[in-house]
PDB file of C-alpha atoms in Angstrom:
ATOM      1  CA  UNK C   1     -11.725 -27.971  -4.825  1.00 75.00           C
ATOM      2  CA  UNK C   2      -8.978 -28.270  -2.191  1.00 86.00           C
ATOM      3  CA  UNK C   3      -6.238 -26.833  -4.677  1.00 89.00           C
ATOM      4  CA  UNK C   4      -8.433 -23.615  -4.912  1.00 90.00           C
ATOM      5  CA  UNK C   5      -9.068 -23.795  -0.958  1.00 91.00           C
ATOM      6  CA  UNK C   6      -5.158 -24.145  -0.708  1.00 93.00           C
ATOM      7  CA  UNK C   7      -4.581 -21.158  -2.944  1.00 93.00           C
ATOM      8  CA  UNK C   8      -7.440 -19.229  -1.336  1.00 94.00           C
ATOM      9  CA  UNK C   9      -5.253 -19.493   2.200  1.00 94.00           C
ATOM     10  CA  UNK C  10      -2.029 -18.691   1.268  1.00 94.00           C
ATOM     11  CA  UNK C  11      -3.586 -15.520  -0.424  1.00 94.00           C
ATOM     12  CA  UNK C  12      -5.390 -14.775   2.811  1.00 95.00           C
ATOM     13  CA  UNK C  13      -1.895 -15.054   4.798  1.00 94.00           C
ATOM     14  CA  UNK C  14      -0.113 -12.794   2.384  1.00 93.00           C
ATOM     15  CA  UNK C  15      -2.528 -10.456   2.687  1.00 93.00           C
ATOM     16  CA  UNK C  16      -2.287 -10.871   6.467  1.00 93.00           C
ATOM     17  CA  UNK C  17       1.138  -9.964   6.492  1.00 91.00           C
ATOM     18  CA  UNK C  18       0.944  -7.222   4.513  1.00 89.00           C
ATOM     19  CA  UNK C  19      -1.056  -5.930   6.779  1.00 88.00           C
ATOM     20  CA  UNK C  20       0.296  -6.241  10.260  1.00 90.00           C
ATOM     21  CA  UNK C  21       4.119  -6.514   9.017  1.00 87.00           C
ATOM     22  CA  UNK C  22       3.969  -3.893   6.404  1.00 82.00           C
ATOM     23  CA  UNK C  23       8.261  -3.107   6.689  1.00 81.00           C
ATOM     24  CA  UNK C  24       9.501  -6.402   7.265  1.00 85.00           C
ATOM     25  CA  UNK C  25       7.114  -8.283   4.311  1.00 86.00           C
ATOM     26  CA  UNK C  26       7.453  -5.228   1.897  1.00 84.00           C
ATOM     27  CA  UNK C  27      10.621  -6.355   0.124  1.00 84.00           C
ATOM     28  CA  UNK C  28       8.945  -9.940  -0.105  1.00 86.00           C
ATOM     29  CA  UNK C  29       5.782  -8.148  -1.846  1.00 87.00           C
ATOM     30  CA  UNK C  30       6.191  -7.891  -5.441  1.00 86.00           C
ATOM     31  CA  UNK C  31       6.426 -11.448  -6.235  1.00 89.00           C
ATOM     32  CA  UNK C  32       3.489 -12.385  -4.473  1.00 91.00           C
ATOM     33  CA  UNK C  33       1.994  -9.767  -6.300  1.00 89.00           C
ATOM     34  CA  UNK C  34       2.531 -11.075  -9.781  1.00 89.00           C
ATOM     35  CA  UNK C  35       2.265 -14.559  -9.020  1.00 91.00           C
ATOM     36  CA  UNK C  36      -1.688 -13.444  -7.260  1.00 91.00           C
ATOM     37  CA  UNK C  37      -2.381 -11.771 -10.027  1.00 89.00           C
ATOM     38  CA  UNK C  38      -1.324 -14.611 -13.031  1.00 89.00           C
ATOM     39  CA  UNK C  39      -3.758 -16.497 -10.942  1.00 90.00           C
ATOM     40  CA  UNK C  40      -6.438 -13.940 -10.946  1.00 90.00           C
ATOM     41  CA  UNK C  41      -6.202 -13.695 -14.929  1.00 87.00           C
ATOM     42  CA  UNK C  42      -6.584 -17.516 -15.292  1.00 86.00           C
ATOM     43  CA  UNK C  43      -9.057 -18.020 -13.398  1.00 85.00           C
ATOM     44  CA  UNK C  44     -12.329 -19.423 -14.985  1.00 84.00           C
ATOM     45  CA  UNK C  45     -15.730 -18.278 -14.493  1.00 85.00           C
ATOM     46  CA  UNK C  46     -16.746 -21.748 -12.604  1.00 85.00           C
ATOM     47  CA  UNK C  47     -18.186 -21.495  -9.195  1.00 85.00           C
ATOM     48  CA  UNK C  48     -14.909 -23.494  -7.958  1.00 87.00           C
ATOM     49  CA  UNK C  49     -12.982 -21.016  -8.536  1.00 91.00           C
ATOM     50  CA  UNK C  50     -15.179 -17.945  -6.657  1.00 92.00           C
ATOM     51  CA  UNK C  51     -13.142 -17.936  -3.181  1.00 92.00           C
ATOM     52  CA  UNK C  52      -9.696 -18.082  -5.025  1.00 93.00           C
ATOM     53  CA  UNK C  53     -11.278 -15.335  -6.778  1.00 94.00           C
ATOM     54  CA  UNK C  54     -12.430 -13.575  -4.219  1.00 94.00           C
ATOM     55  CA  UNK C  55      -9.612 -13.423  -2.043  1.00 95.00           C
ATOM     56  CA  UNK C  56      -7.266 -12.543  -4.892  1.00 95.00           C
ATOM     57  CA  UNK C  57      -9.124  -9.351  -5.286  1.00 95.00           C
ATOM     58  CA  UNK C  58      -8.892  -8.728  -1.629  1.00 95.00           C
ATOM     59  CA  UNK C  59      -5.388  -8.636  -1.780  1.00 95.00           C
ATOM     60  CA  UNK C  60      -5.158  -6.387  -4.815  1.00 94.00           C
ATOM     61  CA  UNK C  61      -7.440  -4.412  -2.711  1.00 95.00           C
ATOM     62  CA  UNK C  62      -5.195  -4.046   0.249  1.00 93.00           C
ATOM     63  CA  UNK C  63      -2.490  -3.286  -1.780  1.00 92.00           C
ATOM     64  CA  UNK C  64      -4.518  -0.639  -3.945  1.00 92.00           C
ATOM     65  CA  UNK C  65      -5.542   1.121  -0.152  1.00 89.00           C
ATOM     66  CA  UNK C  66      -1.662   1.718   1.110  1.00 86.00           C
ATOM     67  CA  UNK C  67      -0.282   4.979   0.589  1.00 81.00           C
ATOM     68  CA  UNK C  68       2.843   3.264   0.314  1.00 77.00           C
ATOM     69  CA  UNK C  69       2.905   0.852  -2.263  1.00 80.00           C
ATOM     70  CA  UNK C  70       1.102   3.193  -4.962  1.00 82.00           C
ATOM     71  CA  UNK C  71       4.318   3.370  -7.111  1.00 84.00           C
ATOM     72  CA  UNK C  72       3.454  -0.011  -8.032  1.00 84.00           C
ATOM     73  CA  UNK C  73      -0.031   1.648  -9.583  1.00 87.00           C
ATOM     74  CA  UNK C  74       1.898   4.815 -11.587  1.00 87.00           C
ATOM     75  CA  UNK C  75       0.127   8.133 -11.502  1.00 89.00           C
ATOM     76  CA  UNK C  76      -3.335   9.273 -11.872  1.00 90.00           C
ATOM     77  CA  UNK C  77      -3.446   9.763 -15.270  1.00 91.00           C
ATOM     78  CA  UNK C  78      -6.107   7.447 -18.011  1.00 90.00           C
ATOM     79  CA  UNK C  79      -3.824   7.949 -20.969  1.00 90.00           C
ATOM     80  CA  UNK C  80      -0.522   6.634 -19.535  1.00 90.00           C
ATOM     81  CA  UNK C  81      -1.509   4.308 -16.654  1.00 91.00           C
ATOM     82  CA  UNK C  82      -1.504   0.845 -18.065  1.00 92.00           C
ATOM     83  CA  UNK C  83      -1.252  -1.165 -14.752  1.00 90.00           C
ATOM     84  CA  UNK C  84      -4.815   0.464 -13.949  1.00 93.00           C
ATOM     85  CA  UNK C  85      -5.864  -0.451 -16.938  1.00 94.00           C
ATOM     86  CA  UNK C  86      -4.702  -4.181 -17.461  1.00 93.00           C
ATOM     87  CA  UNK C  87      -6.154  -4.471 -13.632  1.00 93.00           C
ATOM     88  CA  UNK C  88      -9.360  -2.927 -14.753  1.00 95.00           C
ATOM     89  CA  UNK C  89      -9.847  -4.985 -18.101  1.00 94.00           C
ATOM     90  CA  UNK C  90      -8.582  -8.505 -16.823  1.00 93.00           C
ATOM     91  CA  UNK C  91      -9.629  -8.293 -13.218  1.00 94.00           C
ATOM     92  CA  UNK C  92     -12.504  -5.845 -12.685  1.00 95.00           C
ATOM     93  CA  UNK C  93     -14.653  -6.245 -15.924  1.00 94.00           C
ATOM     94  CA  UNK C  94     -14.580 -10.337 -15.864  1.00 93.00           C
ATOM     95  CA  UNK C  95     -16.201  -9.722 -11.920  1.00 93.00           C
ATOM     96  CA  UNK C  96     -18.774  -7.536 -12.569  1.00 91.00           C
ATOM     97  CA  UNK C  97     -20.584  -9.310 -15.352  1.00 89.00           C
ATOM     98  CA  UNK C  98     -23.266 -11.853 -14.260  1.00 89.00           C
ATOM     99  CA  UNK C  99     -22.769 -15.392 -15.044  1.00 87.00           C
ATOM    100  CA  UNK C 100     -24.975 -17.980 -16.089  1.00 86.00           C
ATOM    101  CA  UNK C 101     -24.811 -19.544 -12.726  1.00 85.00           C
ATOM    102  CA  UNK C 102     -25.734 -16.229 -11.131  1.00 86.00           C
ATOM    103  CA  UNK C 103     -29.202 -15.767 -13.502  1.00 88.00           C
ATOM    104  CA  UNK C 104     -29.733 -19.441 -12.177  1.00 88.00           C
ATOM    105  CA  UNK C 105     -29.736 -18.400  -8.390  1.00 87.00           C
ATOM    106  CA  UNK C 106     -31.883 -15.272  -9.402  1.00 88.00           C
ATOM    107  CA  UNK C 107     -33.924 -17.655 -10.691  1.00 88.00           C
ATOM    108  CA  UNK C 108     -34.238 -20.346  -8.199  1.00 91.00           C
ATOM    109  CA  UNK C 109     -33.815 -18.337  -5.270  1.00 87.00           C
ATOM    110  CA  UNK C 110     -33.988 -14.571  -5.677  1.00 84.00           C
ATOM    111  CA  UNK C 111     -34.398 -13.241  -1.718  1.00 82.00           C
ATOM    112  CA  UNK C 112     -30.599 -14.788  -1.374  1.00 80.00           C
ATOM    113  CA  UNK C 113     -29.379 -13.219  -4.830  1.00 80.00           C
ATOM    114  CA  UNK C 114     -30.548  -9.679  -3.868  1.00 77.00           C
ATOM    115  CA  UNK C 115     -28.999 -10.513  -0.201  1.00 75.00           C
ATOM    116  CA  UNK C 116     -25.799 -11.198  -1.793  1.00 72.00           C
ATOM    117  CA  UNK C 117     -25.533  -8.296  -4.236  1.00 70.00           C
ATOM    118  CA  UNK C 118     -26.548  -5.570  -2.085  1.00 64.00           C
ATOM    119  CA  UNK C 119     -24.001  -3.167  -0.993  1.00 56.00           C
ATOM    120  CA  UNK C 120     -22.406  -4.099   2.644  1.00 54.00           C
ATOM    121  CA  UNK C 121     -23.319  -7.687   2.192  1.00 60.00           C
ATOM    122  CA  UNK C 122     -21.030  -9.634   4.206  1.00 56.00           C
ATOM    123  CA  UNK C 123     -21.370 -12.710   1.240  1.00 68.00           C
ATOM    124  CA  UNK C 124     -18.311 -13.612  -0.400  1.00 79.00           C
ATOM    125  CA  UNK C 125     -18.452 -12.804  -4.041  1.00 87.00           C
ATOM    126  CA  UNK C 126     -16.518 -11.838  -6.976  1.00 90.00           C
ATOM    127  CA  UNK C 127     -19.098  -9.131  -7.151  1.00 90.00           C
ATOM    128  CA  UNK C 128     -18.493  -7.891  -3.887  1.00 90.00           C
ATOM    129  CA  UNK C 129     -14.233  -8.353  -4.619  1.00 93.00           C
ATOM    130  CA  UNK C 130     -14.911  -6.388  -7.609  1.00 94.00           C
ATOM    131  CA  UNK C 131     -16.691  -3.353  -6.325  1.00 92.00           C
ATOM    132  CA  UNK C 132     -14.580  -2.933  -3.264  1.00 93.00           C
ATOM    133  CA  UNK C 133     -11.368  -3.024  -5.763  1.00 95.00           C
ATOM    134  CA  UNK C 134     -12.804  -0.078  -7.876  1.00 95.00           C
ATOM    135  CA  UNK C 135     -13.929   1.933  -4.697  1.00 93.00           C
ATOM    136  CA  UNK C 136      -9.981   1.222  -3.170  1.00 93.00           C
ATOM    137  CA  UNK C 137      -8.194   2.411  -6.624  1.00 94.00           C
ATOM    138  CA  UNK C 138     -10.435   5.199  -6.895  1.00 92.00           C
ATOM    139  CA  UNK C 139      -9.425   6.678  -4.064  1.00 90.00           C
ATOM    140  CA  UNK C 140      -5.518   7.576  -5.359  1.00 91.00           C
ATOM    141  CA  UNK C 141      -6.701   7.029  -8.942  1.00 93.00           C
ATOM    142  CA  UNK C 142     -10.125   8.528  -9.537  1.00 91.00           C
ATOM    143  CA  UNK C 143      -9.585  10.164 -13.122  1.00 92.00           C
ATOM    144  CA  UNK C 144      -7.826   7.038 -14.847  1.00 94.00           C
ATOM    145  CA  UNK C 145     -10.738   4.770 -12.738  1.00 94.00           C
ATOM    146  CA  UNK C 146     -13.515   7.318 -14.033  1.00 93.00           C
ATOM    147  CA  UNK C 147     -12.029   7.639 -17.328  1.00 94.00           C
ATOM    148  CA  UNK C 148     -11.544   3.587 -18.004  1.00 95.00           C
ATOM    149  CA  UNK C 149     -15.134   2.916 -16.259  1.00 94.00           C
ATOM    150  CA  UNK C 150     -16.449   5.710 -18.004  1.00 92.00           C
ATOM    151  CA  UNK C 151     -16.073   4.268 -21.214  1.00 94.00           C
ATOM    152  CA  UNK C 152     -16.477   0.531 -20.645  1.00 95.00           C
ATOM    153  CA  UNK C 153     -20.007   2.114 -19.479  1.00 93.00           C
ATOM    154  CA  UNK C 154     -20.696   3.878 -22.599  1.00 92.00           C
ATOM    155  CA  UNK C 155     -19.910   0.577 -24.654  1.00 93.00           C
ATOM    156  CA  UNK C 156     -22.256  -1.720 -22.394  1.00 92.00           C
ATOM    157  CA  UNK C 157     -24.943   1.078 -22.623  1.00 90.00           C
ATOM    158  CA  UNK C 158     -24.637   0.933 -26.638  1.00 89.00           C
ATOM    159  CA  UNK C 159     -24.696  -2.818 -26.386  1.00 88.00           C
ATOM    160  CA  UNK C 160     -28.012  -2.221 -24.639  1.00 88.00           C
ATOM    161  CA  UNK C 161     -29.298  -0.236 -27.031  1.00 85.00           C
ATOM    162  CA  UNK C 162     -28.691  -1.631 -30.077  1.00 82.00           C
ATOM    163  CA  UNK C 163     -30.064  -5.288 -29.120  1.00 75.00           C
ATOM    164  CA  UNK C 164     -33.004  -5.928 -31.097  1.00 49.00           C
ATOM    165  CA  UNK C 165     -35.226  -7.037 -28.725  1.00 49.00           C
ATOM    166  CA  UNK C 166     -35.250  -4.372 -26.304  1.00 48.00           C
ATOM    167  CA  UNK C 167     -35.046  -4.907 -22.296  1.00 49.00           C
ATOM    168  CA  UNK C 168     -35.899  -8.895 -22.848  1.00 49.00           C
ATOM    169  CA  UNK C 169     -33.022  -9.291 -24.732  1.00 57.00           C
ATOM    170  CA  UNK C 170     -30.366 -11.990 -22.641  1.00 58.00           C
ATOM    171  CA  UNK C 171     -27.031  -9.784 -23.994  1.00 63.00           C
ATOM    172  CA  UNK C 172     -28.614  -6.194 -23.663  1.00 79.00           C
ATOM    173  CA  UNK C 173     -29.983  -6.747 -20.148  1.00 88.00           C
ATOM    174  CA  UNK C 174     -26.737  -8.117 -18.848  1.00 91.00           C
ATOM    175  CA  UNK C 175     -24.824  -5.773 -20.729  1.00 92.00           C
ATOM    176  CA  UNK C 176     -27.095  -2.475 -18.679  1.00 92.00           C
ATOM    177  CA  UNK C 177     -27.016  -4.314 -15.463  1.00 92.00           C
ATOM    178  CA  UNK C 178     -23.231  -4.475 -15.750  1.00 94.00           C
ATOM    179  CA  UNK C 179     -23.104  -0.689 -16.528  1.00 94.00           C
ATOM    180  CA  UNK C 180     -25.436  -0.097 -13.460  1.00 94.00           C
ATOM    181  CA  UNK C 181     -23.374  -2.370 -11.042  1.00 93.00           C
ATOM    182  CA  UNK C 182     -20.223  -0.365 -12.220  1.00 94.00           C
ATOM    183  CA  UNK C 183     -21.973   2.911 -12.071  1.00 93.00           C
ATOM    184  CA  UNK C 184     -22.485   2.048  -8.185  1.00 92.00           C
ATOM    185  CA  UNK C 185     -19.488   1.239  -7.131  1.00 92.00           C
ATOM    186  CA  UNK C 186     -17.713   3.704  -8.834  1.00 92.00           C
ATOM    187  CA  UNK C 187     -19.550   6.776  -7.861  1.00 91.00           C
ATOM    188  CA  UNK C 188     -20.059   5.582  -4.249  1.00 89.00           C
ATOM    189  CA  UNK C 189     -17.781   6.892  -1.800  1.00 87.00           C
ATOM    190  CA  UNK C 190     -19.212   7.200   1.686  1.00 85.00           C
ATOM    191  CA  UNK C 191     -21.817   4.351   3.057  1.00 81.00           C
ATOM    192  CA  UNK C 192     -23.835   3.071   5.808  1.00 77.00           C
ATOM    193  CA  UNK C 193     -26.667   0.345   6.003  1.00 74.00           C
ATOM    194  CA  UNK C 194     -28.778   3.141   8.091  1.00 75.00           C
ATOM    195  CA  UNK C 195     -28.167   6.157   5.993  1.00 76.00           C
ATOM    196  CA  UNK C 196     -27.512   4.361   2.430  1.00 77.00           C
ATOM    197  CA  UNK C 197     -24.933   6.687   0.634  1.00 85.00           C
ATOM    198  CA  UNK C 198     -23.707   9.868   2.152  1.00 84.00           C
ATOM    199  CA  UNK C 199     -21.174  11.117  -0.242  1.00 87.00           C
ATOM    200  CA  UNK C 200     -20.544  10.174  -4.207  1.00 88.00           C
ATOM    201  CA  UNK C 201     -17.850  10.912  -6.331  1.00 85.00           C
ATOM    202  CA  UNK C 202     -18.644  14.588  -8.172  1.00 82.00           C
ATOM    203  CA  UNK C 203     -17.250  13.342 -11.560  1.00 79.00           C
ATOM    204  CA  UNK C 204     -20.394  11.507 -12.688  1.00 82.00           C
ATOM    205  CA  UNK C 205     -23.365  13.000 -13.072  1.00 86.00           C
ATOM    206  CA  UNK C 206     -25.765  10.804 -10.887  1.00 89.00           C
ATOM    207  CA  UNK C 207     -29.289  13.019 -11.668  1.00 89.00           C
ATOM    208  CA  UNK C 208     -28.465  12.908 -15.173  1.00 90.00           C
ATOM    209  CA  UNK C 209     -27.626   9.089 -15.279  1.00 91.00           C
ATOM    210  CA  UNK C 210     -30.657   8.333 -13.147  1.00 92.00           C
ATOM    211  CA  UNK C 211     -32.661  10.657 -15.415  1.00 91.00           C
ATOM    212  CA  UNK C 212     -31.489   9.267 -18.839  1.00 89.00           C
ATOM    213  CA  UNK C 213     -31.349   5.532 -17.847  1.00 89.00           C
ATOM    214  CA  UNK C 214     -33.167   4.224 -14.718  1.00 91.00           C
ATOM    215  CA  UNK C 215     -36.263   5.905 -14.367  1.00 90.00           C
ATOM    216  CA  UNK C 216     -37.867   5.031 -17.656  1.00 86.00           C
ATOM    217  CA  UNK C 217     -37.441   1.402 -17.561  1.00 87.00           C
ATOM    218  CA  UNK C 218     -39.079   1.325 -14.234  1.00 86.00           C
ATOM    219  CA  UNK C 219     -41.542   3.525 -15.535  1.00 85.00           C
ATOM    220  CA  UNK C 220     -42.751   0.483 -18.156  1.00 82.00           C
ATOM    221  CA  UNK C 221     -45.010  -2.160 -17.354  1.00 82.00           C
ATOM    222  CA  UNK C 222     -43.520  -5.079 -15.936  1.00 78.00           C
ATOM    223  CA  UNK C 223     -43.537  -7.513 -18.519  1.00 79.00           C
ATOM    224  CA  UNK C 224     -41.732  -5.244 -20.838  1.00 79.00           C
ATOM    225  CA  UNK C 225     -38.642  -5.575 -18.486  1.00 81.00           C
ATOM    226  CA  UNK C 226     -36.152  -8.552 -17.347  1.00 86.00           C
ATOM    227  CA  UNK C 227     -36.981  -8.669 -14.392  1.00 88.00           C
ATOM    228  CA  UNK C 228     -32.941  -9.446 -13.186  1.00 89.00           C
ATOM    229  CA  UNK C 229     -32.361  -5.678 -14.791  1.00 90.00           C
ATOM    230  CA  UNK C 230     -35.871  -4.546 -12.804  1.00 89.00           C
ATOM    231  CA  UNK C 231     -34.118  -5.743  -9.773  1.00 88.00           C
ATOM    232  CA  UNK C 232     -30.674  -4.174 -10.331  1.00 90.00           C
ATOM    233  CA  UNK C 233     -32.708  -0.400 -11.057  1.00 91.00           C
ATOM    234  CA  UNK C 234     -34.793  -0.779  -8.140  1.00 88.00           C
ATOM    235  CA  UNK C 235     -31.270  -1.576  -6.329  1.00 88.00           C
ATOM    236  CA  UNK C 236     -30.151   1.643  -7.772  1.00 91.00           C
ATOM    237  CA  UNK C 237     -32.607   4.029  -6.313  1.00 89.00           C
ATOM    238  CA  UNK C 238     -32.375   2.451  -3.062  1.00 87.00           C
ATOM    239  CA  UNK C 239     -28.664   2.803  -2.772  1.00 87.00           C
ATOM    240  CA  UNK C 240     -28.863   6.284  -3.853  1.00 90.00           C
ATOM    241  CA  UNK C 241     -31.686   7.403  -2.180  1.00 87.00           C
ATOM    242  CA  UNK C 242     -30.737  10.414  -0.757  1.00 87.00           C
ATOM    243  CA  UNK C 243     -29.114  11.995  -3.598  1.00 88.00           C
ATOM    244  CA  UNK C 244     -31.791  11.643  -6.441  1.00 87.00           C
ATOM    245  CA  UNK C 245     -34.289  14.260  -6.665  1.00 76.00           C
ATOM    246  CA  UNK C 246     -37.324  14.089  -4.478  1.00 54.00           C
ATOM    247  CA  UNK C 247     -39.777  14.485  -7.362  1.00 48.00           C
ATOM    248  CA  UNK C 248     -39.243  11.189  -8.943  1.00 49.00           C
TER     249      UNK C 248
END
């Protein structure tokens, strides 16, 4: 709606500013701050709100990148940093699960979905918002990001698990394709569309992970897997090409 649209440029010129007028806006910077991020928390899932979305994770992101502003963040440490972790459980998490609206385009149209979720897509998404948020706080804050994702990952894979029906299951598929969207983003450090990934992070074990939860639901016969969580696996091997082992 135009509201959103509104909102959505004002962020965009904030972030603007702090990034071409970094002394002269940084006194003007925490209020903008906390008012973008109230936003960001009451945000709703509808479509409407995706740009206004979007854009307030940019900014976050921005922020998250400069040296100089990482007082706001604390220190790298997952049992006393809470800003990381309110930012990571009201911000990040909400972003990275897909919505009903996203299982429709899947769905109805699945050559744009894929387009859209693959890594370096230039589409605007909170996906996209999401993942380049984790990447940019991982970079001064990899244990507490690591630690936090770490576990979140562990509680989506149990949800996976435990769902009665196996892969077919609606909450245990989104739940694992969650924990494989996060697993990618986090780990991922260096990129390009030619090469696919060049460098990962060497806290997660990415052999291991591939080992214990991707290859064997490829492995099955189709049917047996949804074929959004199909998608998101082959995804996986593709963006991690060159570091899982050649005999698979």
């Amino acid at each position: 709606t135009s509201i959103e649209n509104l909102k959505s440029n004002i962020i965009e010129i904030v972030n603007m500013y702090t990034q071409k007028y970094d002394e002269e806006f940084n006194r003007f910077l925490q209020p903008f701050i906390m008012k973008i991020w109230a936003l960001l928390t009451k945000s709703q899932e509808a479509p409407r709100f995706d740009i206004l979305v979007f854009t307030g994770i940019n900014f976050l992101t921005t922020i998250a990148r400069r040296a100089q502003t990482q007082e706001i963040f604390g220190v790298d440490d997952p049992n006393t940093n809470e800003p990381i972790k309110q930012i990571f459980t009201n911000v990040i998490v909400p972003n990275t699960k897909l919505r009903e609206s996203d299982i429709e385009n899947f769905e109805d149209n699945p050559d744009e979905f894929i387009r859209a979720d693959l890594e370096g897509s230039d589409t605007d998404t909170r996906r996209k918002a999401a993942s380049d948020l984790i990447k940019a706080l991982s970079e001064y804050f990899e244990k507490t990001m690591t630690t936090l994702a770490g576990s979140y990952i562990k509680t989506l894979m149990d949800a996976y698990s435990s769902s009665n029906s196996g892969s077919n299951d609606e909450f245990g598929f989104l739940a694992k394709e969650a924990a494989l969207f996060l697993v990618t983003s986090l780990i991922t450090k260096k990129q390009t569309r030619k090469l696919g990934v060049t460098e990962v992070s060497n806290l997660v074990n990415l052999q291991q992970f591939f080992d214990d939860n991707i290859f064997n639901e490829i492995a099955q016969p189709m049917d047996r897997i949804n074929p959004v969580l199909q998608a998101s696996c082959i995804k996986f091997i593709i963006h991690f090409r060159n570091q899982i082992g050649k005999e698979r």
